[in-house]
Amino acid sequence: MTTTTKYIFVTGGVTSSLGKGIIAASLAKLLQAQGYRVTIQKLDPYINVDPGTLNPYEHGECYVTDDGAETDLDLGHYERFLNVPTSQANNVTTGRIYQSVIEKERRGEFLGKTVQVIPHITDEIKARVQSLGNSGDYDIIITEIGGTVGDIESLPYIEAVRQLRWDLGENNGIVIHLTLVPFLSAAGELKTKPTQHSVKTLMESGVQADILVCRTEHDLPHDLRRKLALFCNVKEEAVIQSIDASTIYDVPNLMLDQGLDKVVLKKLNLKSTEPNIERWNQFLKRHKNPTSEVTIGLVGKYVELQDSYKSILEAFIHAGAENEVKVNIESIHSEYLSSDNIKLKLSHLDGVLVAPGFGERGIEGKIDAVKFVRENKIPFLGICLGMQMAVIEFARNVLKIKDANSTEMAPDCDNPVINLMEDQKNITEMGGTMRLGAWDCDLKMGSMARDIYKAESIKERHRHRYEFNSAYRTQMEEAGLVASGLNPDTGLVEIVELPEHPWFIGVQYHPEYKSTVANPHPLFVAFIKAACNYKKKHKNATLAQK
Ligand code: GLN
């Protein structure tokens, strides 16, 4: 639509966790809804090459793209809002920047020069930002800079923004600065000082904010907006309030009401029209007006931190809206589950999801949970480690292979029903070496999976090292656990299901990464539907008993 690619840089002040990712995604949605081709990129100032080696307690879930990049969870928001896949290029960390600069140095590409933060690191950052723009696939690139302005680790990024604004020329690159406007309840007042200070900090690095997005608990009155505009060198129309919302899916409409898209487009010298967000609003309407509710147990070991299972929780929101039901999630810590308390913890649930994970902690609880839902015919969805636990449970309790295990937990076990693939055995490095990204999967004729996906073959995203051991497949299938999805090239088992059970599916991949507002994931939609049916049946059975 435009001849030059335009750039929007989103920075944050005072504190991180102000919701830059959601603001970026909401703005992108509004621009996309006016016909612009938009993508979002996240720059993370930490030294890990990617978040793949990080514990979920650090930055929440690790999100995975089709091309197998292990990325920040904000990319999940971008995909869920825009319904456009992201890729490795959409997430860059300081670690990756340094890694490529150092590799270039080793190859002699700097021709004997001293390699320095400015210009070499900043040039690499600029190249990474512009590589998306140069692809020709987008009209607008929104680059979100993680962390807080003023932090030592953010400095090279802010310097790169300063240079890029200069290189790109007026109206081609703008800066949105997110700040907090705290409310002091004792004084009954909203305070503008933190915003003034962080705009000043940004200016000390030579970057003037064009637009302020102010996170607030209360409406910003007119005089306060005027004051902020005056002190921060922005137009009054460029002071945008971001009031706390009950759901992140309200934020695009809140930004529309505040005119964020209009100010942005004006600054970029682009045409602005009325965004068409009808489909989005239909989703919101269904999400906010459920006709019934179900309760799903989420069995995992990182349940203390909601962000650890971000994409799963969001996929439930999409699937709930699709079914017009409210999905209540009950987090269940797998470490505290045992055969003694399992009935108490699970019997009231309408469905159970056993979550992905790594390592031994909490796995016996997961196996107990699978046994309970299998025997009591409660709908079950097992994802990745959750699927592996379902296979182990079936082997132990149905096939009576008592020592069945995964070699991840018991490297020398005699019955490794889950084990490492040959090509994983010699890998010693941890980062980026799992089976990652989108892989093909053929669905078995007549299976539940095929019926749910309404397709013969699918592509889903993976992030794991261990696999279903095909040596046990025949025994498993004869006893009733069917491999209903297979990788066509390797024969690896991607889906297992129990035809004798009303709804029991384990998937080796992560369906949650592909669920979006526009395309709720079919497995989650079907799982919630099964939970509704279970609830109805259960209620009728209890009534009949009375
Ligand atoms: N730890 C398991 C594996 O590596 C499962 C990983 C996951 O749940 N994402 O195979």
XYZ file of C-alpha atoms and ligand atoms in Angstrom:
556
model
C 0.000 0.000 0.000
C 2.844 2.380 0.823
C 6.074 2.745 -1.066
C 8.353 3.091 1.962
C 8.070 0.832 4.957
C 7.176 2.797 8.062
C 8.523 2.033 11.515
C 6.957 2.453 14.930
C 9.178 1.987 17.981
C 7.505 1.182 21.273
C 9.544 1.945 24.374
C 8.637 1.776 28.034
C 9.477 3.827 31.058
C 9.302 3.630 34.857
C 8.721 -0.077 34.974
C 8.456 -2.918 32.544
C 5.296 -5.069 32.567
C 3.194 -2.077 31.588
C 1.708 -4.068 28.758
C 3.818 -2.854 25.846
C 3.143 -6.130 24.041
C -0.617 -5.722 24.278
C -0.482 -2.063 23.213
C 1.734 -2.986 20.256
C -0.592 -5.849 19.295
C -3.710 -3.672 19.671
C -2.266 -0.887 17.559
C -1.205 -3.444 14.960
C -4.745 -4.827 14.937
C -6.231 -1.369 14.282
C -3.759 -0.701 11.484
C -4.321 -4.134 9.968
C -8.080 -3.473 10.109
C -7.481 -0.449 7.874
C -5.782 -2.544 5.219
C -2.144 -2.065 6.216
C 0.208 -5.047 6.222
C 1.691 -4.945 9.700
C 4.081 -7.039 11.722
C 5.539 -6.678 15.186
C 9.030 -7.374 16.383
C 10.269 -7.731 19.941
C 13.801 -6.760 20.944
C 14.822 -8.297 24.263
C 17.817 -6.805 26.060
C 18.958 -9.978 27.858
C 22.037 -12.001 26.962
C 20.394 -15.381 26.414
C 20.473 -16.070 22.672
C 16.781 -16.938 22.892
C 14.375 -17.685 25.760
C 14.498 -21.423 24.998
C 16.860 -22.125 27.870
C 14.937 -19.977 30.363
C 12.865 -21.411 33.159
C 9.177 -20.396 32.745
C 9.394 -18.683 36.146
C 11.757 -16.118 34.564
C 9.747 -14.656 31.679
C 6.759 -16.985 31.408
C 6.107 -19.378 28.578
C 8.479 -19.837 25.680
C 6.497 -19.298 22.474
C 7.391 -21.225 19.323
C 6.942 -20.049 15.732
C 6.385 -22.104 12.560
C 10.047 -21.780 11.630
C 11.073 -23.203 14.993
C 12.190 -20.041 16.792
C 11.899 -20.171 20.580
C 10.649 -16.702 21.412
C 9.224 -14.278 23.931
C 5.573 -14.811 24.817
C 4.636 -11.416 23.369
C 4.926 -12.996 19.919
C 1.998 -15.150 20.972
C -0.056 -12.015 21.545
C 0.962 -10.681 18.141
C -0.214 -13.863 16.424
C -3.399 -14.128 18.466
C -4.349 -10.530 17.656
C -3.215 -10.381 14.028
C -3.741 -13.972 12.897
C -0.499 -13.698 10.922
C 2.420 -16.026 11.710
C 5.628 -14.577 13.125
C 9.130 -15.966 12.617
C 12.681 -15.950 13.957
C 13.111 -12.389 12.652
C 10.341 -11.157 14.963
C 12.315 -11.726 18.166
C 15.886 -10.611 18.668
C 17.870 -10.673 21.908
C 21.124 -8.999 22.911
C 22.650 -12.480 23.021
C 21.782 -13.080 19.383
C 23.046 -9.644 18.334
C 26.404 -10.201 20.046
C 26.606 -13.759 18.752
C 26.322 -12.629 15.147
C 28.683 -9.671 15.585
C 31.280 -11.948 17.199
C 30.851 -14.548 14.449
C 31.426 -11.820 11.838
C 34.524 -10.695 13.715
C 35.870 -14.252 13.683
C 35.268 -14.431 9.936
C 37.322 -11.256 9.554
C 34.403 -9.256 8.198
C 35.345 -6.105 10.081
C 38.644 -5.854 8.193
C 40.881 -5.299 11.171
C 38.746 -2.611 12.788
C 38.099 -2.452 16.534
C 34.619 -3.915 17.103
C 32.521 -1.673 19.362
C 29.016 -1.202 20.714
C 28.674 1.837 18.493
C 28.659 1.310 15.535
C 28.871 -2.492 15.308
C 26.279 -3.613 17.836
C 23.946 -0.744 16.917
C 24.382 -1.518 13.197
C 23.442 -5.130 13.837
C 20.330 -4.005 15.751
C 19.384 -1.637 12.927
C 19.890 -4.386 10.348
C 17.649 -6.755 12.336
C 14.923 -4.119 12.574
C 15.109 -3.296 8.877
C 15.322 -6.882 7.653
C 11.568 -7.234 8.229
C 10.930 -3.951 6.428
C 13.175 -4.907 3.522
C 11.273 -8.160 2.970
C 8.611 -6.170 1.131
C 5.917 -8.079 2.985
C 4.894 -5.229 5.268
C 3.813 -1.600 5.151
C 4.429 -1.001 8.833
C 6.833 -2.609 11.309
C 6.145 -2.136 15.011
C 9.285 -2.754 17.036
C 8.781 -3.232 20.744
C 11.851 -2.682 22.884
C 11.760 -4.855 25.978
C 12.835 -3.592 29.388
C 12.842 -0.046 30.684
C 14.348 3.109 29.223
C 17.355 4.111 31.318
C 18.513 0.556 31.987
C 22.127 -0.061 31.028
C 21.169 -3.039 28.882
C 18.609 -1.026 26.859
C 21.042 1.710 25.851
C 22.290 0.227 22.541
C 18.669 -0.301 21.457
C 17.672 3.281 22.229
C 20.762 4.505 20.400
C 19.792 2.342 17.403
C 16.303 3.914 17.491
C 17.856 7.390 17.567
C 19.995 6.614 14.532
C 17.197 4.869 12.654
C 14.850 7.816 13.082
C 17.515 9.983 11.541
C 18.268 7.515 8.716
C 14.623 6.905 7.910
C 13.702 10.562 7.748
C 10.718 12.475 9.021
C 7.350 10.694 9.052
C 8.934 7.297 8.477
C 9.822 6.314 12.024
C 8.012 7.343 15.202
C 8.384 6.580 18.890
C 5.591 5.619 21.239
C 6.536 5.775 24.896
C 4.569 3.839 27.489
C 4.497 5.147 31.013
C 2.690 4.720 34.258
C 0.450 7.417 35.713
C 0.047 6.193 39.272
C -2.948 7.024 41.437
C -2.107 7.914 45.009
C -5.188 6.980 46.939
C -4.146 8.880 50.088
C -3.964 12.090 48.059
C -6.737 11.038 45.670
C -4.514 12.151 42.827
C -3.013 10.920 39.577
C 0.698 11.712 39.345
C 2.431 12.832 36.150
C 6.017 13.064 37.471
C 7.072 9.488 36.603
C 5.977 10.116 33.011
C 7.822 13.418 32.825
C 10.932 11.723 34.135
C 10.932 8.790 31.803
C 10.331 11.049 28.790
C 13.290 13.071 30.012
C 15.418 9.923 30.354
C 14.548 9.017 26.788
C 15.497 12.519 25.663
C 18.870 12.230 27.351
C 19.567 9.510 24.793
C 18.490 11.848 22.021
C 15.070 10.356 21.441
C 11.939 12.497 21.615
C 8.715 10.546 22.168
C 6.040 11.314 19.582
C 3.174 9.673 21.412
C 2.649 8.867 25.084
C 0.558 5.907 26.129
C -0.192 6.320 29.813
C -1.166 3.303 31.820
C -3.682 4.354 34.457
C -6.329 3.038 36.808
C -8.512 6.159 36.375
C -9.504 8.360 33.446
C -6.944 11.058 32.732
C -8.677 14.446 33.051
C -8.225 17.076 30.374
C -5.923 19.324 32.421
C -3.612 16.460 33.223
C -3.326 15.537 29.559
C -2.534 19.165 28.786
C 0.122 19.199 31.470
C 1.722 16.010 30.164
C 1.682 17.357 26.602
C 3.314 20.579 27.711
C 6.072 19.007 29.775
C 6.792 16.144 27.406
C 6.822 18.021 24.082
C 3.954 16.138 22.506
C 0.600 17.265 21.127
C -2.359 16.865 23.421
C -3.992 14.432 20.986
C -0.833 12.323 21.339
C -1.431 11.732 25.056
C -3.271 8.426 25.021
C -4.663 6.815 28.119
C -4.457 3.080 28.579
C -6.899 2.335 31.329
C -6.887 -1.049 33.101
C -9.095 -3.438 31.147
C -10.918 -6.547 32.307
C -9.573 -8.479 29.317
C -6.631 -7.833 27.005
C -9.051 -8.286 24.091
C -10.715 -4.974 25.043
C -7.525 -3.013 24.444
C -7.885 -2.543 20.637
C -11.270 -0.880 21.196
C -9.905 1.220 24.048
C -7.078 2.395 21.795
C -9.561 3.083 19.004
C -11.628 5.252 21.356
C -8.482 7.142 22.295
C -7.580 7.626 18.636
C -4.154 5.969 18.888
C -4.365 4.637 15.327
C -5.285 8.073 13.955
C -2.415 9.899 15.678
C 0.029 7.210 14.568
C -1.091 7.318 10.945
C -1.051 11.111 10.922
C 2.527 11.123 12.243
C 3.518 8.583 9.607
C 1.798 10.583 6.890
C -0.481 7.682 6.025
C -4.173 7.648 5.214
C -6.484 6.758 8.043
C -9.900 5.145 7.593
C -12.421 3.546 9.906
C -10.950 0.171 10.947
C -13.108 -2.846 10.235
C -13.041 -4.831 13.466
C -16.455 -6.425 13.160
C -15.155 -9.989 13.504
C -13.114 -9.016 16.521
C -16.179 -7.502 18.136
C -18.260 -10.592 17.393
C -15.658 -12.611 19.275
C -15.781 -10.134 22.185
C -19.550 -10.344 22.301
C -19.463 -14.136 22.515
C -16.633 -13.997 25.056
C -18.566 -11.612 27.283
C -21.986 -13.231 27.010
C -21.544 -16.912 27.741
C -24.660 -19.056 27.997
C -23.110 -21.573 30.403
C -19.819 -22.414 32.070
C -17.408 -25.306 32.480
C -14.485 -25.874 34.812
C -11.253 -27.266 33.432
C -8.367 -28.453 35.581
C -4.948 -27.356 34.349
C -2.476 -29.818 35.816
C 1.054 -28.475 35.699
C 4.055 -27.668 37.800
C 4.514 -23.998 36.952
C 0.987 -23.026 38.032
C 2.130 -20.303 40.459
C 2.935 -18.101 37.481
C 0.009 -17.605 35.088
C 2.345 -16.539 32.272
C 3.898 -20.023 32.182
C 0.816 -21.344 30.400
C -0.132 -18.135 28.576
C -0.980 -19.631 25.186
C -2.998 -22.450 26.753
C -5.050 -19.985 28.807
C -5.652 -17.795 25.754
C -6.602 -20.817 23.617
C -9.257 -21.613 26.237
C -10.609 -18.067 25.931
C -10.886 -18.441 22.140
C -12.485 -21.886 22.444
C -14.858 -20.682 25.171
C -16.065 -17.799 23.003
C -16.542 -20.158 20.069
C -18.741 -22.403 22.232
C -20.318 -19.416 24.018
C -19.283 -20.809 27.391
C -17.250 -19.366 30.175
C -14.194 -21.524 30.795
C -13.104 -21.461 34.433
C -9.570 -22.684 34.875
C -8.583 -24.403 38.067
C -4.822 -24.598 38.381
C -3.704 -27.835 39.963
C -0.141 -28.277 41.109
C 0.993 -31.696 39.895
C 3.567 -31.960 42.678
C 0.793 -32.015 45.269
C -1.358 -34.609 43.504
C -1.347 -38.206 44.630
C -3.657 -41.199 44.500
C -4.879 -40.187 48.002
C -6.227 -36.771 47.036
C -6.886 -37.230 43.333
C -10.643 -37.729 43.693
C -10.975 -34.641 45.846
C -8.970 -32.539 43.418
C -10.400 -33.747 40.097
C -13.848 -35.282 40.451
C -15.779 -32.005 40.177
C -14.028 -30.994 36.931
C -15.608 -31.071 33.471
C -12.279 -31.625 31.727
C -8.591 -31.940 32.526
C -5.600 -30.659 30.593
C -2.213 -32.067 31.531
C 0.342 -29.443 30.655
C 3.714 -29.487 28.892
C 6.870 -29.456 30.970
C 10.408 -30.651 31.485
C 12.096 -32.823 34.079
C 10.979 -35.138 36.784
C 9.305 -32.822 39.275
C 5.555 -33.408 39.459
C 5.298 -36.167 36.878
C 3.810 -38.860 39.133
C 0.960 -36.428 39.915
C 0.386 -36.002 36.207
C 0.246 -39.778 35.729
C -2.277 -40.095 38.595
C -4.388 -37.366 36.980
C -4.432 -39.204 33.639
C -5.429 -42.461 35.336
C -8.326 -40.759 37.110
C -9.732 -39.053 34.007
C -9.255 -42.158 31.864
C -11.118 -44.367 34.305
C -13.824 -41.820 35.078
C -14.359 -40.830 31.457
C -13.652 -37.151 32.097
C -12.557 -35.305 28.906
C -8.755 -35.198 28.696
C -6.289 -33.231 26.629
C -2.596 -33.989 27.120
C -0.092 -31.616 25.570
C 3.500 -32.673 24.908
C 4.709 -33.912 28.329
C 0.984 -34.362 29.094
C 0.682 -36.730 26.135
C 3.838 -38.575 27.176
C 2.398 -39.061 30.663
C -0.793 -40.469 29.113
C 1.284 -43.020 27.213
C 3.196 -44.006 30.373
C -0.018 -44.265 32.384
C -1.590 -46.515 29.744
C 1.496 -48.723 29.604
C 1.663 -49.057 33.371
C -2.001 -49.525 34.202
C -3.538 -51.111 31.111
C -0.619 -53.016 29.586
C 0.637 -53.742 33.118
C 4.200 -52.748 32.246
C 4.854 -51.501 35.753
C 8.255 -49.918 35.074
C 7.191 -48.094 31.889
C 8.740 -44.636 31.844
C 10.369 -41.918 29.773
C 14.147 -41.907 29.460
C 13.942 -38.217 30.388
C 13.034 -39.283 33.931
C 14.610 -42.753 34.059
C 17.509 -42.931 31.563
C 18.164 -46.624 32.177
C 14.624 -47.933 32.435
C 13.833 -51.308 30.875
C 10.612 -50.154 29.277
C 11.165 -46.717 27.766
C 7.768 -46.126 26.179
C 8.940 -42.538 25.663
C 12.538 -42.154 24.548
C 15.040 -40.092 22.627
C 15.200 -40.296 18.866
C 18.524 -41.498 17.483
C 19.451 -38.063 16.117
C 18.929 -36.493 19.556
C 21.244 -38.909 21.346
C 24.513 -37.198 20.477
C 23.330 -33.655 21.130
C 25.096 -31.984 24.031
C 24.058 -28.341 23.599
C 20.752 -27.360 25.194
C 19.839 -24.227 23.211
C 17.794 -24.601 20.010
C 18.372 -28.347 19.699
C 14.920 -29.790 20.394
C 12.432 -30.891 17.718
C 11.161 -27.388 17.034
C 8.627 -25.649 14.824
C 5.970 -26.862 12.417
C 5.957 -30.528 11.394
C 3.495 -32.390 9.172
C 1.100 -34.852 10.666
C -1.231 -37.229 8.777
C -4.496 -38.003 10.501
C -5.863 -41.525 10.583
C -9.099 -42.188 8.744
C -12.053 -42.548 11.095
C -10.185 -41.095 14.078
C -11.451 -38.420 16.430
C -8.510 -36.243 15.454
C -9.490 -36.359 11.787
C -13.072 -35.564 12.645
C -12.032 -32.600 14.820
C -9.569 -31.082 12.357
C -11.745 -31.923 9.340
C -8.503 -32.475 7.426
C -6.352 -35.367 6.254
C -3.128 -33.717 7.181
C -2.123 -30.856 9.477
C 0.960 -28.906 10.509
C 1.551 -28.207 14.199
C 4.382 -26.720 16.228
C 6.708 -28.800 18.367
C 9.145 -28.188 21.219
C 10.440 -31.384 22.759
C 13.242 -33.917 22.698
C 11.534 -37.165 23.633
C 9.116 -39.206 21.508
C 6.607 -42.021 21.646
C 8.648 -45.224 21.276
C 7.168 -46.946 18.231
C 8.393 -50.345 19.430
C 5.399 -50.311 21.793
C 2.883 -49.065 19.262
C 1.297 -52.389 18.305
C 0.755 -53.442 21.925
C -0.694 -50.059 22.783
C -3.053 -50.067 19.803
C -4.239 -53.615 20.487
C -5.084 -52.564 24.022
C -6.994 -49.481 22.814
C -4.613 -46.505 22.691
C -4.596 -45.549 19.022
C -1.893 -43.552 17.261
C -4.188 -41.310 15.211
C -1.611 -38.826 13.938
C 1.747 -39.739 12.402
C 4.551 -37.765 10.891
C 4.586 -38.874 7.224
C 8.381 -38.755 6.903
C 9.568 -40.307 10.146
C 6.532 -42.282 11.287
C 6.757 -40.563 14.677
C 3.547 -40.676 16.684
C 2.095 -37.167 17.022
C -1.376 -37.947 18.420
C -2.789 -40.696 20.604
C -6.439 -41.197 21.397
C -8.709 -43.648 23.199
C -11.733 -44.518 21.033
C -13.367 -46.204 24.054
C -13.353 -42.943 25.988
C -15.753 -40.038 25.211
C -12.837 -37.597 24.704
C -9.254 -38.566 25.442
C -6.535 -37.075 23.242
C -2.816 -36.596 23.743
C -0.753 -34.539 21.311
C 3.024 -34.480 21.070
C 2.883 -30.941 19.659
C 1.589 -27.638 21.072
C -1.794 -26.756 19.545
C -2.073 -23.715 21.833
C 0.525 -21.769 19.833
C -1.735 -21.674 16.793
C -4.976 -20.580 18.433
C -5.991 -17.034 17.491
C -9.046 -14.835 17.918
C -9.892 -15.281 14.231
C -9.053 -19.005 14.254
C -9.741 -20.671 17.596
C -7.892 -23.968 17.643
C -10.156 -26.908 16.648
C -8.749 -29.200 19.376
C -9.473 -26.671 22.114
C -12.910 -25.933 20.647
C -13.739 -29.654 20.577
C -12.320 -30.196 24.074
C -14.535 -27.445 25.525
C -17.527 -28.849 23.672
C -16.762 -32.272 25.166
C -16.516 -30.673 28.617
C -19.963 -29.093 28.109
C -21.406 -32.462 27.083
C -19.779 -34.157 30.047
C -21.209 -31.557 32.392
C -24.726 -31.943 30.986
C -24.589 -35.727 31.163
C -23.179 -35.663 34.623
C -25.823 -33.252 35.865
C -28.590 -35.397 34.378
C -27.104 -38.513 35.959
C -26.957 -36.827 39.368
C -30.550 -35.632 38.974
C -31.682 -39.132 38.018
C -30.007 -40.540 41.120
C -31.902 -38.156 43.393
N 10.104 -32.852 28.377
C 9.445 -33.425 27.243
C 10.367 -33.575 26.047
O 11.352 -32.875 25.946
C 8.204 -32.653 26.882
C 8.460 -31.244 26.468
C 7.233 -30.377 26.461
O 6.256 -30.669 27.170
N 7.256 -29.291 25.732
O 10.112 -34.347 25.184
